[in-house]
Tab-separated table of C-alpha atoms in Angstrom:
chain	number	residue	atom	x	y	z
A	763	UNK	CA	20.260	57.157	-22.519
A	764	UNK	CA	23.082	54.874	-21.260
A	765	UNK	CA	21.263	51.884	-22.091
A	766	UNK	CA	21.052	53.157	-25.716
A	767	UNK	CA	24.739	54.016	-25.966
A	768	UNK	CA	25.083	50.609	-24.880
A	769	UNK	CA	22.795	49.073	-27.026
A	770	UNK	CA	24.983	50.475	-29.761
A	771	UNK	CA	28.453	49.778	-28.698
A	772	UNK	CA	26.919	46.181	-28.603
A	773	UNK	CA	25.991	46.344	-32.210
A	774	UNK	CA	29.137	47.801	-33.288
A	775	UNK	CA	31.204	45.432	-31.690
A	776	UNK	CA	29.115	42.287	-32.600
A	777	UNK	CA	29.303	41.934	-28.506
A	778	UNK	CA	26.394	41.116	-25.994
A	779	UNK	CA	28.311	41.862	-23.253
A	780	UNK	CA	27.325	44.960	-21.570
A	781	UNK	CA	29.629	48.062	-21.109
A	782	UNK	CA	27.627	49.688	-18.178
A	783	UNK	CA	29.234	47.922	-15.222
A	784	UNK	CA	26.018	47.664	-12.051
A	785	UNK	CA	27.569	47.853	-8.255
A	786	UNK	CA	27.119	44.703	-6.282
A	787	UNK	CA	25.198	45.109	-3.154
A	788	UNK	CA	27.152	45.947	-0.271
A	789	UNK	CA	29.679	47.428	-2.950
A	790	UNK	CA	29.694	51.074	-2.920
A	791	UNK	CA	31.630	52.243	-5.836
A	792	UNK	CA	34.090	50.618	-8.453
A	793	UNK	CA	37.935	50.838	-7.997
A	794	UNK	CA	38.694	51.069	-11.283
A	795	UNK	CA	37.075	52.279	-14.731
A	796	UNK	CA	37.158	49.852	-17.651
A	797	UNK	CA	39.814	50.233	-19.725
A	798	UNK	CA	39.580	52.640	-22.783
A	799	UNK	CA	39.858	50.373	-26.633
A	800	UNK	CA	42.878	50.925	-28.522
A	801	UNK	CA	42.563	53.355	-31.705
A	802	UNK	CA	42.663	50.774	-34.678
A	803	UNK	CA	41.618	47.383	-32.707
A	804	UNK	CA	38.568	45.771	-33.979
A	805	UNK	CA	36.266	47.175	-31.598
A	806	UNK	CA	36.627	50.837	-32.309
A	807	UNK	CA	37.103	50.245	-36.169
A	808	UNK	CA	34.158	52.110	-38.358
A	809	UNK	CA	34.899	50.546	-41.298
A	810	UNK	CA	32.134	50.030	-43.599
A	811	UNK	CA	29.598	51.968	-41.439
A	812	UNK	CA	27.872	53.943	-43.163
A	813	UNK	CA	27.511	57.103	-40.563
A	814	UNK	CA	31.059	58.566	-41.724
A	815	UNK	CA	32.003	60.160	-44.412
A	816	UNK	CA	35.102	59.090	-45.901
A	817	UNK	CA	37.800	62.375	-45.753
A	818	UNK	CA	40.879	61.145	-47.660
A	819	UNK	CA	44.086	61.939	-46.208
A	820	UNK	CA	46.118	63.539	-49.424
A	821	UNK	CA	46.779	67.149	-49.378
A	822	UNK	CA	46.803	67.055	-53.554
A	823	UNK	CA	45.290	69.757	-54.899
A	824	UNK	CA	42.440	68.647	-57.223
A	825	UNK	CA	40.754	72.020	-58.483
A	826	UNK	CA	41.884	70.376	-62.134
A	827	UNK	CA	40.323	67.017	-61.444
A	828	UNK	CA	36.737	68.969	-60.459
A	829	UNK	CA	37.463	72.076	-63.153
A	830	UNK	CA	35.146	71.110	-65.951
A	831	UNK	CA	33.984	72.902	-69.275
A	832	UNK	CA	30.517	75.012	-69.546
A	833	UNK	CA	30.229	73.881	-72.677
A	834	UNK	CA	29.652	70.255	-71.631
A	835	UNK	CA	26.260	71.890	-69.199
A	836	UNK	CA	23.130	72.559	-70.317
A	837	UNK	CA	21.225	74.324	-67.937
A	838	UNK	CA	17.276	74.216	-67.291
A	839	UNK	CA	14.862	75.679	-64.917
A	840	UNK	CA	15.564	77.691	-61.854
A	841	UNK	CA	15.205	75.683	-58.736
A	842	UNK	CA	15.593	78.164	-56.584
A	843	UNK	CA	17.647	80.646	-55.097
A	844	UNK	CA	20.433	80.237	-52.308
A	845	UNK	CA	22.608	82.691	-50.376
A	846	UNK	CA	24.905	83.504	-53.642
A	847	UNK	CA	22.721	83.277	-56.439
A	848	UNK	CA	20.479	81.428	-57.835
A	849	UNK	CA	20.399	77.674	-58.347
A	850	UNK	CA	19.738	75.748	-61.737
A	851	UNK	CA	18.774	71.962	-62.594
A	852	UNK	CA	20.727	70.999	-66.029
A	853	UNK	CA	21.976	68.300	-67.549
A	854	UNK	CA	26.296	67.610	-67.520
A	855	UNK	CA	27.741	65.507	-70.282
A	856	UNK	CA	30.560	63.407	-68.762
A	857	UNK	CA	34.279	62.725	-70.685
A	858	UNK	CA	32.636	59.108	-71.255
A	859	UNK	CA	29.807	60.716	-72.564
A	860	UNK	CA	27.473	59.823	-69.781
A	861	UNK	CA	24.451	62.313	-69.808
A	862	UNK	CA	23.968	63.330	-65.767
A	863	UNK	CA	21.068	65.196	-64.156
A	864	UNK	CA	22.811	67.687	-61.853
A	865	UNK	CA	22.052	70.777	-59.408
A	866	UNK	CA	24.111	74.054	-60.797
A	867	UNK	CA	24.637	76.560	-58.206
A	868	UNK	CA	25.418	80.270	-59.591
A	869	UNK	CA	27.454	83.150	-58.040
A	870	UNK	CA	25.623	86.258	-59.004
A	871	UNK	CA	27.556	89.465	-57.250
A	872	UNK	CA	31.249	87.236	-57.306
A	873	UNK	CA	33.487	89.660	-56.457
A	874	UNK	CA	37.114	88.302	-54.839
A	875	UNK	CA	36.232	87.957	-51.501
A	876	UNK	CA	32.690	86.401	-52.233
A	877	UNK	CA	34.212	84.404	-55.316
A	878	UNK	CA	36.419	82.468	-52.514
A	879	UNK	CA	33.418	82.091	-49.754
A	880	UNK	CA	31.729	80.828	-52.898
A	881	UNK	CA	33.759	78.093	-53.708
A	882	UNK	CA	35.136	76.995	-50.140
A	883	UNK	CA	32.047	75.283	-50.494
A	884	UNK	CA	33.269	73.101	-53.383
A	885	UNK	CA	36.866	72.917	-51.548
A	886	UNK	CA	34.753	71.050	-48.812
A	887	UNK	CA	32.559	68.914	-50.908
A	888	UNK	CA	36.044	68.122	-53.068
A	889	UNK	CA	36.706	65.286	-50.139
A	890	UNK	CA	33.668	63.885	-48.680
A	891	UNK	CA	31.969	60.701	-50.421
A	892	UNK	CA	29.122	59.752	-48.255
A	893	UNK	CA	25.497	58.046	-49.406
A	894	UNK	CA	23.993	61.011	-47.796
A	895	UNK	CA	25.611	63.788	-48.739
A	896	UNK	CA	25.288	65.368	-52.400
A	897	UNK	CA	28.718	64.412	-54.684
A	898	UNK	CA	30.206	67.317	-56.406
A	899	UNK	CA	30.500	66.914	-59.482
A	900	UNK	CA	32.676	69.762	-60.719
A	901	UNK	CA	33.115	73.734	-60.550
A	902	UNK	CA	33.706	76.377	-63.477
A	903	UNK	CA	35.746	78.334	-61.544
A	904	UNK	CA	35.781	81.248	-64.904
A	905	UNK	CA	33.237	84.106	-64.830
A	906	UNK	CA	30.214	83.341	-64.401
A	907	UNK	CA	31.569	81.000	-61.548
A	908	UNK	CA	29.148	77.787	-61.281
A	909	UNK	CA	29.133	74.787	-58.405
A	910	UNK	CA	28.312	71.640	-60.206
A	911	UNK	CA	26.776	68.437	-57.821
A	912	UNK	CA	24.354	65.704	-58.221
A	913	UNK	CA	20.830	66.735	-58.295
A	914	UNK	CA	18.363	65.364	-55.847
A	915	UNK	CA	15.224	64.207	-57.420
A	916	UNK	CA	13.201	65.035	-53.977
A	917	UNK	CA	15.301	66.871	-51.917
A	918	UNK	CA	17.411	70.377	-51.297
């Protein structure tokens, strides 16, 4: 397992010297640890890798930048159904016109308290851009509330 944290730390420093440090005969242990990288040098940087998710740092609210219009969703089939309600493919008509495929989830018994569980999920997605993780693409948060995010051609 060490060698393939290594192995790693190699490729994400562009390094090929080792970080595992081997006792020299006759040597029983090492005085001293290497020392730990600065946060921000070069070496510890995970800039444009693409195992993190990029969480920016403002604190803005932007329900209005992810509230859009039913009106502008047609929805299709049922996909399935998930732990609120059931979930819908449809098709979302962007401002620009832009006809998108999406995923709509539903919120069939919202009351207050489940209303709020219901869209903490969208508060979440709201920040996260990441290849691998499904984009939100907006939330009605008016009765019947409805989660809006990219739809997955293969996948859940």
């Amino acid at each position: 397992m060490a060698d393939l944290i290594d192995g790693y730390c190699r490729l994400e420093r562009n390094s090929a010297n080792s970080l595992i440090i081997k006792p020299s005969k006759g040597r029983e242990a090492r005085h001293k640890l290497p020392d730990i990288p600065k946060r921000g040098s070069p070496s510890v940087s995970n800039k444009g890798s693409d195992i993190y998710a990029e969480i920016p740092d403002g604190k803005e609210d932007s329900s209005e930048k992810h509230s859009i219009s039913r009106d502008d969703i047609v929805l299709g089939r049922i996909l399935g159904e998930g732990f609120f309600g059931e979930v819908h493919d449809g098709v979302y008509k962007s401002p620009s016109g832009e006809r998108i495929h999406v995923a709509v989830k539903t919120c069939k018994d919202c009351s207050a308290e489940v209303k709020e569980k219901f869209l903490s999920e969208a508060d979440l997605m709201k920040n996260l851009d990441h290849p691998h993780i499904v984009s939100l693409i907006g939330v009605i948060e008016v009765d019947p509330v409805w989660i809006v995010m990219e739809l997955l051609e293969h996948g859940e």
